[in-house]
Amino acid sequence: MSGLILENVEKHYGSACAVTDVNLHLPEGKLVCFLGPSGCGKTTLLRMIAGLETLTGGEIRLDGEDIGNTPAHLRNFGMVFQSLALFPHMTVGENIAYPLKLRGVSKAEQQTRVVELLELIQLQQMIDRPVAKLSGGQRQRVAIARAIANHPKILLLDEPLSALDAKLRESMQVEIRQLQQRLNITTIMVTHDQREAMTMADIVVVLGEHRVQQVGTPIEIYRHPANEFVADFIGSGNIFPATALGNGKVSLPGGDALQVPICSSILVGEKVKMLIRPEDLQLSAPQATAGNRLLGKVTFVRDIGATIETTVECSGVSFTALSTPCQGIGLSIGHPVSVTLPVEACRVLGA
Ligand code: ATP
């Protein structure tokens, strides 16, 4: 099978587990994000793929070939680290040419490739500038150009944008994504920023507690989180307890019943965790309780211009709803309000 395959990959440091039970198929030409909280094993996994860390179990195959014992420099993978690791005393051109020089590429070919790459990253005028005199975003582009100079099979990025301020980071996310699509290069990026993963990735691998929690497109992961960990880590959500009543109904802590999508594996009386995203909750003027429309009371309002977050206490649960000013709800603390939880927006979360 083509692409990169990880089978039962694990890494232990002595008795401590860094990552375990990783089974992934990363198809060619896609941008895959390893996303998860600090310490869950993202970097370790990336470094094992790069050949910078040995595996304590499992196998890594590229286009059918076991590469577990192939030294890093023979894998022909490009890598950009968080620190970028550019040579500050060298010019932009020298930095980009460096990996070509190591490979014994002729001076003339180095020159051609450097010019080509500078055009790609739109820094044509800066070939002779020392990297120390570049802006953060420009340095970022040089690091990427250097990583792809040798036409690597895979590009590995370890939190490459974490040192940039929020605005530059957002524009670099788009820039890297466009470059990756233009080159059609298989790319794996480590990030702990879920917004970054959602913006850039074709496939998101959510890691937590040293193992893969879910693999899917950004929208699958957002809309159909596999469990409470993923639901909580991706986006903001209302996660609340409920008790299964049967026939696709659950009861809330305050006693109200909710119709939810039927989940056949759940037994009557079972305690479950539910999710509804803030943008799916509908607030309206108070009306009698009916179906999934419940009565509640506003406890907090946060108006941040483009959106309004309203917290509502309802049947023993504190829900946050997201609306826009043009929806004209105009609620303030203490107001009674009706809260509708559309059936299709309610998710019963797996254990
Ligand atoms: P972060 O986002 O903070 O960089 P991460 O998800 O990339 O975290 P890793 O750096 O892969 O996590 O670390 C995974 C686990 O392995 C952590 O508990 C870490 O302490 C442990 N670990 C990593 N490297 C070593 C090492 N050389 N020796 C011992 N334990 C290690």
CSV table of C-alpha atoms and ligand atoms in Angstrom, one decimal:
chain,number,residue,atom,x,y,z
A,1,MET,CA,0.0,0.0,0.0
A,2,SER,CA,1.4,3.4,-0.9
A,3,GLY,CA,1.8,6.2,1.7
A,4,LEU,CA,3.1,6.0,5.2
A,5,ILE,CA,1.9,3.2,7.5
A,6,LEU,CA,2.4,3.0,11.2
A,7,GLU,CA,1.6,-0.4,12.7
A,8,ASN,CA,1.4,-0.9,16.5
A,9,VAL,CA,4.0,1.7,17.0
A,10,GLU,CA,5.1,2.4,20.5
A,11,LYS,CA,7.9,4.2,22.4
A,12,HIS,CA,8.8,3.6,26.1
A,13,TYR,CA,11.5,5.3,28.0
A,14,GLY,CA,12.3,2.7,30.6
A,15,SER,CA,9.0,2.0,32.2
A,16,ALA,CA,7.5,5.3,31.1
A,17,CYS,CA,5.2,5.3,28.1
A,18,ALA,CA,5.6,8.1,25.6
A,19,VAL,CA,3.3,6.7,23.0
A,20,THR,CA,1.6,3.4,22.4
A,21,ASP,CA,-0.6,1.4,20.1
A,22,VAL,CA,-0.4,3.7,17.1
A,23,ASN,CA,-1.9,2.4,13.9
A,24,LEU,CA,-2.2,4.9,11.1
A,25,HIS,CA,-2.3,5.1,7.3
A,26,LEU,CA,-1.2,8.5,6.1
A,27,PRO,CA,-2.0,8.8,2.4
A,28,GLU,CA,0.3,10.5,-0.1
A,29,GLY,CA,-0.1,14.2,-0.8
A,30,LYS,CA,-2.1,15.0,2.3
A,31,LEU,CA,-1.4,17.3,5.2
A,32,VAL,CA,-1.8,15.4,8.4
A,33,CYS,CA,-1.8,17.1,11.9
A,34,PHE,CA,-0.8,15.3,15.1
A,35,LEU,CA,-2.9,17.3,17.6
A,36,GLY,CA,-3.0,16.9,21.3
A,37,PRO,CA,-2.2,18.4,24.7
A,38,SER,CA,1.4,18.8,26.0
A,39,GLY,CA,3.1,15.5,26.8
A,40,CYS,CA,0.7,13.2,24.8
A,41,GLY,CA,3.5,11.9,22.5
A,42,LYS,CA,3.2,14.0,19.3
A,43,THR,CA,6.8,15.0,19.0
A,44,THR,CA,8.0,11.5,19.9
A,45,LEU,CA,5.8,10.1,17.1
A,46,LEU,CA,7.1,12.6,14.6
A,47,ARG,CA,10.7,11.9,15.6
A,48,MET,CA,10.2,8.2,15.2
A,49,ILE,CA,8.9,8.8,11.7
A,50,ALA,CA,11.9,11.1,11.0
A,51,GLY,CA,14.3,8.4,12.2
A,52,LEU,CA,15.5,10.5,15.1
A,53,GLU,CA,14.1,8.2,17.7
A,54,THR,CA,14.1,4.4,17.7
A,55,LEU,CA,10.8,2.5,18.1
A,56,THR,CA,10.4,0.1,21.1
A,57,GLY,CA,7.7,-1.7,19.2
A,58,GLY,CA,5.8,-1.9,15.9
A,59,GLU,CA,6.7,-1.0,12.4
A,60,ILE,CA,6.8,2.1,10.1
A,61,ARG,CA,6.5,1.4,6.3
A,62,LEU,CA,6.8,3.8,3.4
A,63,ASP,CA,5.3,2.7,0.2
A,64,GLY,CA,5.4,-0.9,1.4
A,65,GLU,CA,9.1,-0.8,2.6
A,66,ASP,CA,9.9,-1.1,6.3
A,67,ILE,CA,11.9,2.0,7.2
A,68,GLY,CA,12.2,1.3,10.9
A,69,ASN,CA,16.0,0.8,10.7
A,70,THR,CA,16.7,3.3,8.0
A,71,PRO,CA,18.9,6.1,9.4
A,72,ALA,CA,17.4,9.6,9.4
A,73,HIS,CA,19.7,11.0,6.6
A,74,LEU,CA,18.7,8.2,4.2
A,75,ARG,CA,15.0,8.6,4.6
A,76,ASN,CA,15.0,11.8,2.6
A,77,PHE,CA,12.4,13.6,4.8
A,78,GLY,CA,12.5,17.3,5.2
A,79,MET,CA,12.1,18.6,8.7
A,80,VAL,CA,11.3,22.0,10.3
A,81,PHE,CA,11.7,22.3,14.1
A,82,GLN,CA,10.1,24.7,16.4
A,83,SER,CA,13.4,26.5,16.8
A,84,LEU,CA,13.8,26.5,12.9
A,85,ALA,CA,17.5,25.7,13.5
A,86,LEU,CA,18.6,28.1,10.7
A,87,PHE,CA,22.3,29.1,10.7
A,88,PRO,CA,22.3,32.7,11.8
A,89,HIS,CA,25.8,33.6,10.4
A,90,MET,CA,24.8,32.4,6.9
A,91,THR,CA,22.7,34.2,4.3
A,92,VAL,CA,19.3,33.1,3.1
A,93,GLY,CA,20.8,31.5,0.0
A,94,GLU,CA,23.5,29.7,1.9
A,95,ASN,CA,20.9,28.3,4.4
A,96,ILE,CA,18.8,27.0,1.6
A,97,ALA,CA,21.7,25.6,-0.3
A,98,TYR,CA,23.1,23.8,2.8
A,99,PRO,CA,21.3,20.4,2.5
A,100,LEU,CA,22.1,20.4,-1.3
A,101,LYS,CA,25.8,20.9,-0.5
A,102,LEU,CA,25.7,18.0,2.0
A,103,ARG,CA,24.3,15.8,-0.8
A,104,GLY,CA,27.2,16.7,-3.1
A,105,VAL,CA,25.0,18.7,-5.5
A,106,SER,CA,27.1,20.7,-7.9
A,107,LYS,CA,27.4,24.5,-7.3
A,108,ALA,CA,25.5,25.3,-10.5
A,109,GLU,CA,22.6,23.1,-9.6
A,110,GLN,CA,22.6,24.5,-6.1
A,111,GLN,CA,22.3,27.9,-7.5
A,112,THR,CA,19.4,27.0,-9.8
A,113,ARG,CA,17.5,25.2,-7.0
A,114,VAL,CA,18.0,28.1,-4.6
A,115,VAL,CA,16.6,30.6,-7.1
A,116,GLU,CA,13.6,28.2,-7.7
A,117,LEU,CA,12.9,27.9,-4.0
A,118,LEU,CA,13.3,31.6,-3.4
A,119,GLU,CA,10.7,32.2,-6.1
A,120,LEU,CA,8.4,29.7,-4.4
A,121,ILE,CA,8.6,31.4,-1.0
A,122,GLN,CA,8.6,34.9,-2.6
A,123,LEU,CA,11.9,36.0,-1.2
A,124,GLN,CA,13.7,36.5,-4.5
A,125,GLN,CA,15.3,39.8,-3.4
A,126,MET,CA,16.8,38.4,-0.2
A,127,ILE,CA,19.2,35.7,-1.3
A,128,ASP,CA,22.2,37.6,0.2
A,129,ARG,CA,20.6,38.8,3.4
A,130,PRO,CA,21.8,37.2,6.6
A,131,VAL,CA,18.9,35.2,8.2
A,132,ALA,CA,19.4,37.2,11.4
A,133,LYS,CA,18.1,40.2,9.5
A,134,LEU,CA,14.8,38.6,8.5
A,135,SER,CA,11.4,38.9,10.1
A,136,GLY,CA,9.8,35.9,11.9
A,137,GLY,CA,7.6,35.0,9.0
A,138,GLN,CA,10.5,35.3,6.5
A,139,ARG,CA,12.6,33.0,8.6
A,140,GLN,CA,9.8,30.6,8.7
A,141,ARG,CA,9.7,30.5,4.9
A,142,VAL,CA,13.4,30.0,4.6
A,143,ALA,CA,13.3,27.1,7.0
A,144,ILE,CA,10.6,25.5,4.9
A,145,ALA,CA,12.5,26.2,1.6
A,146,ARG,CA,15.6,24.5,3.2
A,147,ALA,CA,13.5,21.5,4.3
A,148,ILE,CA,12.2,20.9,0.8
A,149,ALA,CA,15.4,21.7,-1.1
A,150,ASN,CA,16.2,18.0,-1.7
A,151,HIS,CA,12.7,17.2,-2.9
A,152,PRO,CA,11.9,15.1,0.2
A,153,LYS,CA,9.3,12.4,0.1
A,154,ILE,CA,7.7,13.7,3.3
A,155,LEU,CA,7.8,17.1,5.1
A,156,LEU,CA,7.8,17.0,8.9
A,157,LEU,CA,6.9,20.1,10.8
A,158,ASP,CA,7.2,20.2,14.6
A,159,GLU,CA,5.2,23.2,15.9
A,160,PRO,CA,6.8,25.4,13.3
A,161,LEU,CA,4.6,28.4,14.0
A,162,SER,CA,4.6,28.4,17.8
A,163,ALA,CA,7.1,31.3,18.1
A,164,LEU,CA,5.0,33.7,16.0
A,165,ASP,CA,2.5,36.2,17.1
A,166,ALA,CA,-1.2,35.3,16.5
A,167,LYS,CA,-1.7,37.4,13.4
A,168,LEU,CA,1.5,36.2,11.6
A,169,ARG,CA,0.7,32.7,12.7
A,170,GLU,CA,-2.6,32.8,11.0
A,171,SER,CA,-1.2,34.1,7.7
A,172,MET,CA,1.6,31.5,7.8
A,173,GLN,CA,-0.9,28.7,8.3
A,174,VAL,CA,-2.6,29.7,5.0
A,175,GLU,CA,0.8,30.2,3.3
A,176,ILE,CA,2.1,26.8,4.4
A,177,ARG,CA,-1.1,25.1,3.4
A,178,GLN,CA,-1.1,26.6,0.0
A,179,LEU,CA,2.6,25.7,-0.6
A,180,GLN,CA,1.9,22.1,0.5
A,181,GLN,CA,-1.0,21.9,-1.9
A,182,ARG,CA,1.0,23.4,-4.8
A,183,LEU,CA,3.8,20.9,-4.2
A,184,ASN,CA,1.4,18.1,-3.4
A,185,ILE,CA,3.9,17.0,-0.7
A,186,THR,CA,2.9,14.6,2.1
A,187,THR,CA,3.2,16.7,5.2
A,188,ILE,CA,2.9,15.8,8.9
A,189,MET,CA,2.6,18.7,11.3
A,190,VAL,CA,2.7,18.6,15.1
A,191,THR,CA,0.5,21.1,16.9
A,192,HIS,CA,-1.3,21.6,20.1
A,193,ASP,CA,-3.4,24.3,18.6
A,194,GLN,CA,-6.8,22.9,17.5
A,195,ARG,CA,-7.6,25.9,15.4
A,196,GLU,CA,-4.4,25.5,13.5
A,197,ALA,CA,-5.1,21.8,12.9
A,198,MET,CA,-8.6,22.6,11.7
A,199,THR,CA,-7.4,25.3,9.3
A,200,MET,CA,-4.6,23.4,7.8
A,201,ALA,CA,-5.2,19.6,7.8
A,202,ASP,CA,-6.7,17.2,5.5
A,203,ILE,CA,-6.6,14.6,8.3
A,204,VAL,CA,-6.3,15.2,12.0
A,205,VAL,CA,-4.9,12.6,14.3
A,206,VAL,CA,-6.0,13.5,17.8
A,207,LEU,CA,-3.6,12.1,20.5
A,208,GLY,CA,-4.3,12.0,24.2
A,209,GLU,CA,-2.9,10.0,27.1
A,210,HIS,CA,-0.1,8.6,24.8
A,211,ARG,CA,-2.4,7.0,22.2
A,212,VAL,CA,-4.5,7.9,19.2
A,213,GLN,CA,-8.0,9.0,20.3
A,214,GLN,CA,-9.5,9.7,16.8
A,215,VAL,CA,-8.5,10.0,13.1
A,216,GLY,CA,-10.6,12.0,10.7
A,217,THR,CA,-11.1,15.1,8.7
A,218,PRO,CA,-11.4,18.3,10.7
A,219,ILE,CA,-15.1,18.4,10.3
A,220,GLU,CA,-15.6,14.7,11.2
A,221,ILE,CA,-13.7,15.3,14.4
A,222,TYR,CA,-15.6,18.4,15.3
A,223,ARG,CA,-19.0,17.1,14.4
A,224,HIS,CA,-18.6,13.5,15.5
A,225,PRO,CA,-16.0,13.3,18.3
A,226,ALA,CA,-15.3,9.7,19.2
A,227,ASN,CA,-15.2,10.3,22.9
A,228,GLU,CA,-15.3,12.9,25.7
A,229,PHE,CA,-11.6,13.6,25.4
A,230,VAL,CA,-11.9,14.6,21.7
A,231,ALA,CA,-15.1,16.5,22.3
A,232,ASP,CA,-13.5,18.6,25.0
A,233,PHE,CA,-10.2,19.1,23.2
A,234,ILE,CA,-11.6,20.2,19.8
A,235,GLY,CA,-13.5,23.5,19.8
A,236,SER,CA,-15.7,24.6,22.6
A,237,GLY,CA,-18.6,22.4,23.6
A,238,ASN,CA,-21.2,21.9,26.2
A,239,ILE,CA,-20.5,18.5,27.7
A,240,PHE,CA,-23.1,17.4,30.3
A,241,PRO,CA,-24.3,14.3,32.1
A,242,ALA,CA,-27.5,12.5,31.3
A,243,THR,CA,-29.2,9.2,32.0
A,244,ALA,CA,-30.6,7.0,29.3
A,245,LEU,CA,-34.3,6.5,29.3
A,246,GLY,CA,-34.7,4.3,26.3
A,247,ASN,CA,-36.3,5.0,22.9
A,248,GLY,CA,-33.7,7.6,22.1
A,249,LYS,CA,-34.4,9.7,25.2
A,250,VAL,CA,-32.2,10.8,28.1
A,251,SER,CA,-33.0,12.7,31.2
A,252,LEU,CA,-31.0,15.8,32.3
A,253,PRO,CA,-29.9,16.3,35.9
A,254,GLY,CA,-32.9,18.6,36.5
A,255,GLY,CA,-35.3,15.9,35.3
A,256,ASP,CA,-36.3,17.2,31.8
A,257,ALA,CA,-36.2,14.6,29.0
A,258,LEU,CA,-34.4,15.1,25.8
A,259,GLN,CA,-34.8,13.3,22.5
A,260,VAL,CA,-31.3,12.4,21.1
A,261,PRO,CA,-30.0,10.3,18.2
A,262,ILE,CA,-30.6,6.7,19.2
A,263,CYS,CA,-27.4,4.9,20.3
A,264,SER,CA,-28.1,1.2,20.3
A,265,SER,CA,-25.2,0.3,22.6
A,266,ILE,CA,-26.6,2.3,25.5
A,267,LEU,CA,-28.7,0.6,28.1
A,268,VAL,CA,-31.7,2.1,30.0
A,269,GLY,CA,-30.5,3.7,33.2
A,270,GLU,CA,-26.9,4.1,32.0
A,271,LYS,CA,-25.2,7.3,32.8
A,272,VAL,CA,-23.8,9.0,29.7
A,273,LYS,CA,-22.0,12.2,28.7
A,274,MET,CA,-23.6,14.3,26.0
A,275,LEU,CA,-22.3,17.0,23.8
A,276,ILE,CA,-23.9,20.0,22.1
A,277,ARG,CA,-21.9,22.7,20.4
A,278,PRO,CA,-22.6,26.3,21.5
A,279,GLU,CA,-23.6,27.4,17.9
A,280,ASP,CA,-26.2,24.6,17.8
A,281,LEU,CA,-28.2,25.8,20.8
A,282,GLN,CA,-31.1,28.0,20.0
A,283,LEU,CA,-32.3,30.7,22.4
A,284,SER,CA,-35.7,32.3,22.1
A,285,ALA,CA,-38.3,34.2,24.2
A,286,PRO,CA,-39.6,32.0,27.0
A,287,GLN,CA,-42.3,29.5,25.9
A,288,ALA,CA,-43.7,26.4,27.5
A,289,THR,CA,-41.4,23.4,27.5
A,290,ALA,CA,-42.1,21.1,24.5
A,291,GLY,CA,-39.9,18.4,22.8
A,292,ASN,CA,-36.3,19.5,23.1
A,293,ARG,CA,-37.3,23.1,24.0
A,294,LEU,CA,-36.6,23.7,27.7
A,295,LEU,CA,-36.9,26.7,30.0
A,296,GLY,CA,-33.8,28.3,31.5
A,297,LYS,CA,-32.4,31.4,33.0
A,298,VAL,CA,-29.5,33.6,31.7
A,299,THR,CA,-26.6,33.6,34.1
A,300,PHE,CA,-23.9,35.3,32.0
A,301,VAL,CA,-23.5,37.2,28.8
A,302,ARG,CA,-20.2,37.9,27.0
A,303,ASP,CA,-20.6,40.2,24.0
A,304,ILE,CA,-17.3,40.2,22.0
A,305,GLY,CA,-18.5,42.1,19.0
A,306,ALA,CA,-18.8,39.6,16.2
A,307,THR,CA,-20.4,36.9,18.5
A,308,ILE,CA,-22.3,36.8,21.8
A,309,GLU,CA,-21.8,34.0,24.3
A,310,THR,CA,-24.8,33.5,26.6
A,311,THR,CA,-24.6,31.1,29.5
A,312,VAL,CA,-28.0,29.7,30.5
A,313,GLU,CA,-28.8,27.5,33.5
A,314,CYS,CA,-31.3,24.9,32.4
A,315,SER,CA,-32.4,21.6,33.9
A,316,GLY,CA,-29.4,21.5,36.2
A,317,VAL,CA,-26.9,22.1,33.4
A,318,SER,CA,-25.0,25.3,32.6
A,319,PHE,CA,-25.1,25.7,28.7
A,320,THR,CA,-23.2,28.2,26.7
A,321,ALA,CA,-24.9,29.3,23.5
A,322,LEU,CA,-23.2,31.3,20.7
A,323,SER,CA,-25.2,33.8,18.6
A,324,THR,CA,-24.5,36.8,16.4
A,325,PRO,CA,-25.6,40.4,17.0
A,326,CYS,CA,-27.9,40.2,14.0
A,327,GLN,CA,-29.9,37.4,15.6
A,328,GLY,CA,-31.0,40.1,17.9
A,329,ILE,CA,-31.7,38.0,21.0
A,330,GLY,CA,-30.7,40.8,23.4
A,331,LEU,CA,-30.7,38.8,26.7
A,332,SER,CA,-29.2,39.9,30.0
A,333,ILE,CA,-28.5,38.2,33.3
A,334,GLY,CA,-31.6,36.9,35.1
A,335,HIS,CA,-33.8,36.8,31.9
A,336,PRO,CA,-35.9,33.7,31.5
A,337,VAL,CA,-35.2,32.1,28.1
A,338,SER,CA,-36.2,29.0,26.1
A,339,VAL,CA,-33.4,26.8,25.0
A,340,THR,CA,-33.8,24.4,22.1
A,341,LEU,CA,-31.4,21.5,21.6
A,342,PRO,CA,-32.0,20.2,18.1
A,343,VAL,CA,-32.0,16.4,18.2
A,344,GLU,CA,-29.5,16.0,15.3
A,345,ALA,CA,-27.0,18.3,17.1
A,346,CYS,CA,-27.0,16.3,20.4
A,347,ARG,CA,-24.2,13.6,20.6
A,348,VAL,CA,-24.0,10.8,23.0
A,349,LEU,CA,-20.3,10.5,23.7
A,350,GLY,CA,-18.5,7.1,23.7
A,351,ALA,CA,-16.5,6.2,26.8
B,1,ATP,P1,4.7,18.9,23.8
B,1,ATP,O1,3.5,19.4,23.1
B,1,ATP,O2,4.8,19.5,25.2
B,1,ATP,O3,6.0,19.1,23.0
B,1,ATP,P2,4.4,16.1,23.1
B,1,ATP,O4,2.9,15.7,22.9
B,1,ATP,O5,5.2,16.4,21.8
B,1,ATP,O6,4.5,17.4,24.1
B,1,ATP,P3,6.5,14.3,23.7
B,1,ATP,O7,7.5,15.3,23.7
B,1,ATP,O8,6.4,13.4,22.6
B,1,ATP,O9,5.0,15.0,23.9
B,1,ATP,O10,6.6,13.4,25.1
B,1,ATP,C1,5.7,12.4,25.4
B,1,ATP,C2,6.0,11.8,26.7
B,1,ATP,O11,7.3,11.2,26.7
B,1,ATP,C3,6.1,12.8,27.8
B,1,ATP,O12,5.5,12.3,29.0
B,1,ATP,C4,7.6,13.1,28.0
B,1,ATP,O13,7.9,13.5,29.3
B,1,ATP,C5,8.2,11.7,27.6
B,1,ATP,N1,9.5,11.8,27.0
B,1,ATP,C6,9.9,12.4,25.9
B,1,ATP,N2,11.2,12.4,25.6
B,1,ATP,C7,11.7,11.7,26.7
B,1,ATP,C8,13.0,11.2,27.0
B,1,ATP,N3,14.1,11.5,26.2
B,1,ATP,N4,13.2,10.5,28.2
B,1,ATP,C9,12.1,10.3,29.0
B,1,ATP,N5,10.9,10.6,28.7
B,1,ATP,C10,10.7,11.3,27.6
